[in-house]
Short mmCIF file of C-alpha atoms in Angstrom, two decimals:
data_model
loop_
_atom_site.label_atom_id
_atom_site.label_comp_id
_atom_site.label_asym_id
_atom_site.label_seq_id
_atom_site.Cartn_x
_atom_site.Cartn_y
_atom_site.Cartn_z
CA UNK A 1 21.69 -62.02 12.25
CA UNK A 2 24.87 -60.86 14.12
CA UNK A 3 26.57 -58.50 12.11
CA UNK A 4 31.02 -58.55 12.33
CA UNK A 5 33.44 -55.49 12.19
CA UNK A 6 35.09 -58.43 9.71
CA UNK A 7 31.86 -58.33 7.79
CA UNK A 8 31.74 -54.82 7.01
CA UNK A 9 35.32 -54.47 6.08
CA UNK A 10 35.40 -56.83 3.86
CA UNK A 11 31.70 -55.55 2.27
CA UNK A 12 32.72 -51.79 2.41
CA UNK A 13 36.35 -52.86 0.88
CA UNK A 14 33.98 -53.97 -2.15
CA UNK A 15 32.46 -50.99 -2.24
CA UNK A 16 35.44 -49.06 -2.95
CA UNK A 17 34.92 -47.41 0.15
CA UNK A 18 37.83 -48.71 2.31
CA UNK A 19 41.48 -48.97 0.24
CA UNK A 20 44.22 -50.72 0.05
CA UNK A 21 46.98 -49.54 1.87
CA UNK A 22 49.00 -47.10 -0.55
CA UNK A 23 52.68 -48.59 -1.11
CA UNK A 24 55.81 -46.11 -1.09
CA UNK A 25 56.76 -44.26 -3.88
CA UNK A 26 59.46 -46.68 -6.28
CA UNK A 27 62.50 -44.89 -6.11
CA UNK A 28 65.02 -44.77 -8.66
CA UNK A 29 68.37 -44.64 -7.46
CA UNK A 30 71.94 -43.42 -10.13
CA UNK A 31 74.99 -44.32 -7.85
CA UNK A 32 78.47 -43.39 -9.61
CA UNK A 33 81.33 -44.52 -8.15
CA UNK A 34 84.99 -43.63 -7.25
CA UNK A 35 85.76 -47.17 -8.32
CA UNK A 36 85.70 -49.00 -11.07
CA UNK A 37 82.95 -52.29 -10.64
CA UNK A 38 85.63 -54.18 -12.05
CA UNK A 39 88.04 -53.18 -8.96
CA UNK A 40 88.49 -55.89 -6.55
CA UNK A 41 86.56 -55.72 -3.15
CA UNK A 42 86.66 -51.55 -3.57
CA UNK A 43 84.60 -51.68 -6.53
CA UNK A 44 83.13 -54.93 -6.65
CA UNK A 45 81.35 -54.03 -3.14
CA UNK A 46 79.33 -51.22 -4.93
CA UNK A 47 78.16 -53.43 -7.15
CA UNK A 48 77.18 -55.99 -4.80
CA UNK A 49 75.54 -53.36 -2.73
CA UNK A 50 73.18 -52.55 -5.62
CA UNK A 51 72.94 -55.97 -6.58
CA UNK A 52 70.98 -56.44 -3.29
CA UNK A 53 69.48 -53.52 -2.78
CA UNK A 54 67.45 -54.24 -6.19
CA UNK A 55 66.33 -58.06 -4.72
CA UNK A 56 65.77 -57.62 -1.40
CA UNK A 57 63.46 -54.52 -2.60
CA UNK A 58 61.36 -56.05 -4.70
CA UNK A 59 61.65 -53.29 -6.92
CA UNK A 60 60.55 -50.72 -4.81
CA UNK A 61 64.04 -49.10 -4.57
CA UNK A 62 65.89 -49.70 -8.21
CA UNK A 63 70.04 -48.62 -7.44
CA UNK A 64 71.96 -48.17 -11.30
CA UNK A 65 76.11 -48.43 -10.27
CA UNK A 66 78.09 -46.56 -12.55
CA UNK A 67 81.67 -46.76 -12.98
CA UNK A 68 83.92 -43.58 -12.71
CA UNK A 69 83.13 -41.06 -15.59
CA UNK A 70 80.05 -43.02 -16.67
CA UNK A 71 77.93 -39.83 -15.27
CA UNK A 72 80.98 -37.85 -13.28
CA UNK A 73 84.80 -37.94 -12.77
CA UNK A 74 86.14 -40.12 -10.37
CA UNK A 75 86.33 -37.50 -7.38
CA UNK A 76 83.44 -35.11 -7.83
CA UNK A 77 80.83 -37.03 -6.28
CA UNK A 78 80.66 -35.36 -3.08
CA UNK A 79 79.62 -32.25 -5.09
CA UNK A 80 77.12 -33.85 -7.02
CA UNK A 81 75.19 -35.62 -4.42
CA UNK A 82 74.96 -32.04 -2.34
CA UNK A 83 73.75 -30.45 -5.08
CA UNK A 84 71.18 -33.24 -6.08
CA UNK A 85 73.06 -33.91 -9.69
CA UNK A 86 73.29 -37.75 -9.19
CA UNK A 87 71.02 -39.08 -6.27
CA UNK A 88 73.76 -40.71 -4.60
CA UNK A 89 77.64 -42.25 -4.81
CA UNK A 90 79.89 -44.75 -3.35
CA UNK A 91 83.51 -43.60 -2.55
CA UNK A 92 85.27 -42.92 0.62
CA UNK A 93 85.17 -40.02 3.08
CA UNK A 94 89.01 -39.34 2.78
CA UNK A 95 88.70 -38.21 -0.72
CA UNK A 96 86.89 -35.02 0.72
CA UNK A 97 89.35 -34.00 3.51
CA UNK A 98 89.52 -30.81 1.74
CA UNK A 99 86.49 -30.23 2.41
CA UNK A 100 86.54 -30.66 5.92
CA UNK A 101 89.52 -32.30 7.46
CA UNK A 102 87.18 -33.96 10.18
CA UNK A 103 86.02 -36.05 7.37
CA UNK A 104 88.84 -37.61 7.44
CA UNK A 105 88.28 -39.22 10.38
CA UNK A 106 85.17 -41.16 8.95
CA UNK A 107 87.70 -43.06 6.15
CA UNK A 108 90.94 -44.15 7.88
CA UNK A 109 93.07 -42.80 11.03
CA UNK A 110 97.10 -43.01 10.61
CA UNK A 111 97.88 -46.26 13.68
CA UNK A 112 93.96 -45.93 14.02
CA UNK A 113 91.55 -48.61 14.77
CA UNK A 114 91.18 -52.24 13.35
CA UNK A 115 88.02 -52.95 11.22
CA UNK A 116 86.51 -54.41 14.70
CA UNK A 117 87.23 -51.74 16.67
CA UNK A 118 86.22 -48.74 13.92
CA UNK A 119 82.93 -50.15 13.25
CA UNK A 120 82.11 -50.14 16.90
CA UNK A 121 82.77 -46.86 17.04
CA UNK A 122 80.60 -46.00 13.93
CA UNK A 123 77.86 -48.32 14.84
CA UNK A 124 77.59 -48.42 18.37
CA UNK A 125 79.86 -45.40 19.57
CA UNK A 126 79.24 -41.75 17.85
CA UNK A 127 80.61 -42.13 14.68
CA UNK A 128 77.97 -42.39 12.15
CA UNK A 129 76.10 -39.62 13.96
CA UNK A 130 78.82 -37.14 14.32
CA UNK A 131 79.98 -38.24 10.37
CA UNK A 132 76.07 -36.69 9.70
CA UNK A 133 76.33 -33.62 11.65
CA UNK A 134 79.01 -32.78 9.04
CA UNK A 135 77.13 -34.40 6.10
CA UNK A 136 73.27 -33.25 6.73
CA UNK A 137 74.30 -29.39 6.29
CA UNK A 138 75.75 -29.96 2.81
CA UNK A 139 72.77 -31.78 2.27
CA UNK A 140 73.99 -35.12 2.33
CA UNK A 141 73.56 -38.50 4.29
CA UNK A 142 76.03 -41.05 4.38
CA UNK A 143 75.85 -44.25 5.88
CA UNK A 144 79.12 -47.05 6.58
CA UNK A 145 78.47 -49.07 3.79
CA UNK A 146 81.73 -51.34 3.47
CA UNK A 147 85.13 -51.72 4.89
CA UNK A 148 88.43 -53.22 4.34
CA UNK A 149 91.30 -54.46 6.35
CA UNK A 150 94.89 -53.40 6.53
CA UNK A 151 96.41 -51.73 3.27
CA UNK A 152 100.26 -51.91 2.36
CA UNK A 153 102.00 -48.96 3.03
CA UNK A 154 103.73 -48.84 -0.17
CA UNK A 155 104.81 -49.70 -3.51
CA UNK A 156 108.38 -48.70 -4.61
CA UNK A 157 110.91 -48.89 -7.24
CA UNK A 158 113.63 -48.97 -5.21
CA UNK A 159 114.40 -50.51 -1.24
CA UNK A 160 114.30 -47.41 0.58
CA UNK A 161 116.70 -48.44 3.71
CA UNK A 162 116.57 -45.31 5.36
CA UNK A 163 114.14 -42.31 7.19
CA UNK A 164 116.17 -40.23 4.19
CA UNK A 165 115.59 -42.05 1.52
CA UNK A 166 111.84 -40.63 1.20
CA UNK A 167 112.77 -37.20 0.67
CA UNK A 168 112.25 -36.16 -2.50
CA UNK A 169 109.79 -39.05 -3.60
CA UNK A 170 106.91 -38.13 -5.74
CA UNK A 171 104.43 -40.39 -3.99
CA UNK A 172 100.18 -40.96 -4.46
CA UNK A 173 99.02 -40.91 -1.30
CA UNK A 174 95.56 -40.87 0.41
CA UNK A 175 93.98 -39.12 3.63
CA UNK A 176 95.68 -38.27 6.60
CA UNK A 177 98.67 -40.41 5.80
CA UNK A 178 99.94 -38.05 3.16
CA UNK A 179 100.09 -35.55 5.84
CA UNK A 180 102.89 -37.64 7.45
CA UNK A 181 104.54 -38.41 4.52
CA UNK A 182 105.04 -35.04 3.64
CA UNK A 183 106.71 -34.30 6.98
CA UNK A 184 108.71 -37.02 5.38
CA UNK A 185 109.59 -34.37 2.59
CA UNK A 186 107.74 -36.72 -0.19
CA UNK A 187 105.79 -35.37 -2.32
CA UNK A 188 102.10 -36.56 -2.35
CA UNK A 189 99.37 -36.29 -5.04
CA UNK A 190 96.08 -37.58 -4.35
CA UNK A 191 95.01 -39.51 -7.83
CA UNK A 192 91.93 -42.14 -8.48
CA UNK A 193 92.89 -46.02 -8.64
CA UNK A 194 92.74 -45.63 -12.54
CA UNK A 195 95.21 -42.78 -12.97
CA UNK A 196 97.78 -44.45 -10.69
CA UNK A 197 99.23 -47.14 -13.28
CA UNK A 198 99.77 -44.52 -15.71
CA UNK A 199 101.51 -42.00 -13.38
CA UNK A 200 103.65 -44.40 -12.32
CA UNK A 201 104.68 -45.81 -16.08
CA UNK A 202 104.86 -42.51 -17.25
CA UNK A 203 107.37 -41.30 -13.86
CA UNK A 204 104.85 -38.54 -12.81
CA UNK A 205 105.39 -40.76 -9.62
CA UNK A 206 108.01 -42.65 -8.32
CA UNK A 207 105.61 -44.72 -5.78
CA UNK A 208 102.29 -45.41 -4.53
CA UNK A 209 100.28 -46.86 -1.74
CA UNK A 210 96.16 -47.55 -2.55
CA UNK A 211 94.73 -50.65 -0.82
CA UNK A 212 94.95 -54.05 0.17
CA UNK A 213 97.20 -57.02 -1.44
CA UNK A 214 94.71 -58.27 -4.01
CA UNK A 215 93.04 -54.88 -5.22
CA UNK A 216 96.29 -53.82 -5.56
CA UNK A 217 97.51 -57.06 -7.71
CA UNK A 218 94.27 -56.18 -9.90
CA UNK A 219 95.62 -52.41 -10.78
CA UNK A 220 99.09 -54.46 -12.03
CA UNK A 221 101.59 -51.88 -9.68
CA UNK A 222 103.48 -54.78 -8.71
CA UNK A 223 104.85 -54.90 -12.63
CA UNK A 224 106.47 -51.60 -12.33
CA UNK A 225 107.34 -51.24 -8.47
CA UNK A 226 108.96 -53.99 -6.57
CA UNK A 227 108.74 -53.55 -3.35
CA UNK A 228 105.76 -53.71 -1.36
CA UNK A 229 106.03 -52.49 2.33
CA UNK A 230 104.42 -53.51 5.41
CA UNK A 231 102.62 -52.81 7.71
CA UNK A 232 99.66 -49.85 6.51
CA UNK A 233 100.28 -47.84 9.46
CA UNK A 234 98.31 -45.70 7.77
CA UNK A 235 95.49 -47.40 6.97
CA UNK A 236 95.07 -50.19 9.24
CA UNK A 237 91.36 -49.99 8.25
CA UNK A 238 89.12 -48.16 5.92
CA UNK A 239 85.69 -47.70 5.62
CA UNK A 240 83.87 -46.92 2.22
CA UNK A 241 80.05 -44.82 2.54
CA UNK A 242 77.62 -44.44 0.73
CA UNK A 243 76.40 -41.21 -0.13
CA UNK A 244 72.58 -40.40 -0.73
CA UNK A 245 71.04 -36.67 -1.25
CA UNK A 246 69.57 -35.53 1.69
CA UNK A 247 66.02 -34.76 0.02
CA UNK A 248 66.25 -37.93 -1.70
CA UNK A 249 67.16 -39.75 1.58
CA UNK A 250 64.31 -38.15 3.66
CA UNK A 251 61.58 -39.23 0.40
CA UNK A 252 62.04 -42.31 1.22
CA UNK A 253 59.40 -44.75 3.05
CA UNK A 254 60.85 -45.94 6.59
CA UNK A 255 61.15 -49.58 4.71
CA UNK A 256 63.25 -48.10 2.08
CA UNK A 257 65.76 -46.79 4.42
CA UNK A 258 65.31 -50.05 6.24
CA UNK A 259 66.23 -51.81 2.84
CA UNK A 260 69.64 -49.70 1.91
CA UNK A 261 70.87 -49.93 5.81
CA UNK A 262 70.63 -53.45 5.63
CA UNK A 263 72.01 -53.87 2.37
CA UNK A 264 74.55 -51.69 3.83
CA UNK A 265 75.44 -53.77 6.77
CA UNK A 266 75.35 -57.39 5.00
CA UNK A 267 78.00 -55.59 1.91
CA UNK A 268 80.21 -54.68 5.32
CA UNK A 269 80.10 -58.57 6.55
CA UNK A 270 80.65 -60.13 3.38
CA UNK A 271 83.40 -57.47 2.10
CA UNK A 272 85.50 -58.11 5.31
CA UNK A 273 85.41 -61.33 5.06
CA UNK A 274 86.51 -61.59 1.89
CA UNK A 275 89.73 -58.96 2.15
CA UNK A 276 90.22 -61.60 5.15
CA UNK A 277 90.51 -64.62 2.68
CA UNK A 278 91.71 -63.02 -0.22
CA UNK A 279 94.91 -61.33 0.49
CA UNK A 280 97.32 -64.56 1.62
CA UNK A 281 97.25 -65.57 -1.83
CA UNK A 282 97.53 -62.45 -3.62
CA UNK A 283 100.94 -61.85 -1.68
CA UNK A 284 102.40 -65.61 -2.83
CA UNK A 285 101.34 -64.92 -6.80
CA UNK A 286 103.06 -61.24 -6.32
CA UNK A 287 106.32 -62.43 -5.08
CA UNK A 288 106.38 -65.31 -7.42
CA UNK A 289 106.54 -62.11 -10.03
CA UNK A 290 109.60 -60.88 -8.05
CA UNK A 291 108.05 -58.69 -5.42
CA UNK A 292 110.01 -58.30 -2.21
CA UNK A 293 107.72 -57.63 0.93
CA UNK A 294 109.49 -55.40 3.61
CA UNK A 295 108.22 -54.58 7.21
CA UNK A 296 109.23 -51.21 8.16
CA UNK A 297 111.83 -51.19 11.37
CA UNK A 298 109.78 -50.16 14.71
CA UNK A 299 111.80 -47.16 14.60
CA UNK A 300 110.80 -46.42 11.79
CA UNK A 301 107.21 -46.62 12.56
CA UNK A 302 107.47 -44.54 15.97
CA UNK A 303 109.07 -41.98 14.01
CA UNK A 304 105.64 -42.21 11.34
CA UNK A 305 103.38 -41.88 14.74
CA UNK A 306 105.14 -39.11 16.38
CA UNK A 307 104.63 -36.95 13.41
CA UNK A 308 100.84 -38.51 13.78
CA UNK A 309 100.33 -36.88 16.73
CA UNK A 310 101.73 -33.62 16.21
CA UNK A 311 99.71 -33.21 12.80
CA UNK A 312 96.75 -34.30 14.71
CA UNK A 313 97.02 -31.74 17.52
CA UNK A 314 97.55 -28.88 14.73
CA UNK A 315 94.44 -30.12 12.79
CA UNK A 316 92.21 -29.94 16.14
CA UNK A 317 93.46 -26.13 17.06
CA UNK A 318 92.52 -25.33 13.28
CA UNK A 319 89.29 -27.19 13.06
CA UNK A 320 86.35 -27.39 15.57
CA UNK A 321 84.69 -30.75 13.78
CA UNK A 322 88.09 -32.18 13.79
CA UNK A 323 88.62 -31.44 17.53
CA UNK A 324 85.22 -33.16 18.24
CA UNK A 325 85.35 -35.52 16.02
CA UNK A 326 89.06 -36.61 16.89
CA UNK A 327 88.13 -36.31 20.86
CA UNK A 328 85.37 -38.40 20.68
CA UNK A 329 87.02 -41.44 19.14
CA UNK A 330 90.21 -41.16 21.52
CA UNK A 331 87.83 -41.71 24.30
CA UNK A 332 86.25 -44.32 22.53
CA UNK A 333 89.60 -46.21 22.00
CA UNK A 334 90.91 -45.26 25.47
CA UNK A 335 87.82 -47.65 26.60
CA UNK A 336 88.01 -50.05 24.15
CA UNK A 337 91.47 -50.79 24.54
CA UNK A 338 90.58 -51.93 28.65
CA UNK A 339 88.91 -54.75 26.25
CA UNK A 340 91.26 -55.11 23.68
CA UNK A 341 94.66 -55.02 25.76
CA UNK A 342 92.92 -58.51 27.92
CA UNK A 343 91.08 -60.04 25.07
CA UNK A 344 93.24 -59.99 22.34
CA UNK A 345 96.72 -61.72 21.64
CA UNK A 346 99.69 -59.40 21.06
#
């Protein structure tokens, strides 16, 4: 009798002899956030993320959100994850500028790219990979895990009509926009979504820009500032990462990276395409509650992106990553706008 290689498999797999393929470590995975899961699109994104993560895994990757101050405060996560106190965190790059301004650069770019155009760069361009050669040495990995389009520039109390009628203003701002705005002469503080309602009611600050139309309707700043202005010259994208320990990132199987890049990628699709839908009618419901929208003169604006471009040559002579970092997505945009300038409509 002919004997098969399937025949002694399956009779030495009987034996005990042969096992089953071991399966990768479950990993349990505590993700605080800089937003709130409550928080439209910002925070609600998080969540989602998880929320997939957890069924697509099968349970071999578990992901707990946790709002801000569940586990830390709002803006320490970038410490934690280094040091391997929480395994990982969802916030925004820009809230670590201090850090390293180059990080910056990872968040949102003052009359920088469209959504589009900054996740080609991060995807298919050098982005991600020079956004890691800053991370991986503080022991952390980060990956694009969500994005939004255009923010407003600004909520105010009062019309401001004039270049001169910022000076003085105590103003939350984020990222490399503040930097302009203090050349401005406002004054910027750099405060979490949930402290901004309060500063405002309270007069620590006389106005505020944070995101998008509808997240922005969901913190309530439309009840005590008025005006809303147009267009976020300094945002005019933003991406949110997630942040995952190094050592915690490298334990993980080659199908549970797969799992949380993927989850990654579909939270980017369906978050973009929801600011997309969302905003139109967040805008009519705000002015029906007596906001007046204002688009900021041209003049206005070249003004804002000449003092762009001088703050962004100082920051390359003071930083190496910055200089890199910044070089490497001019080029980028120099050849994507050959595209852009005969594809698009003006």
């Amino acid at each position: 009798m002919k004997i098969t290689s399937r025949a002694i498999t399956a009779a030495a797999m009987l034996a005990g002899v042969v096992a089953a393929p071991a399966s990768a470590e479950e990993i349990k995975i505590n993700m605080p956030s800089t937003f709130a899961g409550s928080l439209t699109q910002l925070g609600t994104a998080g969540v989602r993320f998880a929320d997939t993560v957890n069924l697509i895994s099968g349970g071999d990757i578990e992901v707990k959100f946790y709002d801000p101050n569940a586990l830390i405060p709002a803006l320490e996560i970038y410490d934690n994850v280094s040091t391997g106190a929480v395994d990982a965190g969802w916030s925004t790059s820009g809230y670590w500028g201090a850090k390293n301004s180059a990080l910056n650069l990872f968040a949102a770019v003052p009359f920088g790219p469209g959504p589009g155009e900054y996740l080609a760069w991060m995807w298919n361009g050098d982005g991600e990979k020079l956004m890691n050669e800053i991370y991986h040495p503080v022991g952390i990995h980060a990956q694009v895990c969500g994005i939004v389009s255009p923010e407003t520039s600004g909520w105010f109390k009062e019309e401001i009509n004039s270049a001169e009628d910022l000076a003085g203003l105590k103003m939350r701002f984020y990222g490399l926009g503040a930097l302009v705005m203090q050349k401005m002469g406002v004054d910027t503080q750099l405060l979490a979504g949930g402290d901004i309602y309060p500063a405002l009611e309270r007069g620590t600050i006389d106005a505020t820009e944070f995101s998008m139309p509808a997240i922005d309707q969901n913190l309530g700043f439309y009840n005590l500032a008025k005006h809303n202005y147009f267009p976020g010259w300094h945002q005019q994208s933003t991406i949110q990462e997630l942040l995952v320990n190094k050592d915690v990132w490298d334990g993980m199987s080659d199908q549970q990276r797969a799992v949380i890049t993927t989850a990654c990628r579909a939270t980017v699709a369906t978050q973009l395409a929801e600011g997309e839908a969302i905003q139109g009618k967040a805008l009519l419901e705000m002015r029906a509650e007596g906001v007046t929208t204002h688009r900021w003169p041209d003049e206005f604006l070249d003004t804002l992106e000449a003092e762009w471009d001088g703050i962004a040559v100082e920051m390359a002579a003071e930083n190496p990553d910055f200089a890199r970092v910044w070089e490497n997505l001019q080029a980028f945009r120099a050849e994507y706008a050959v595209w852009k300038n005969l594809a698009y409509l003006d």
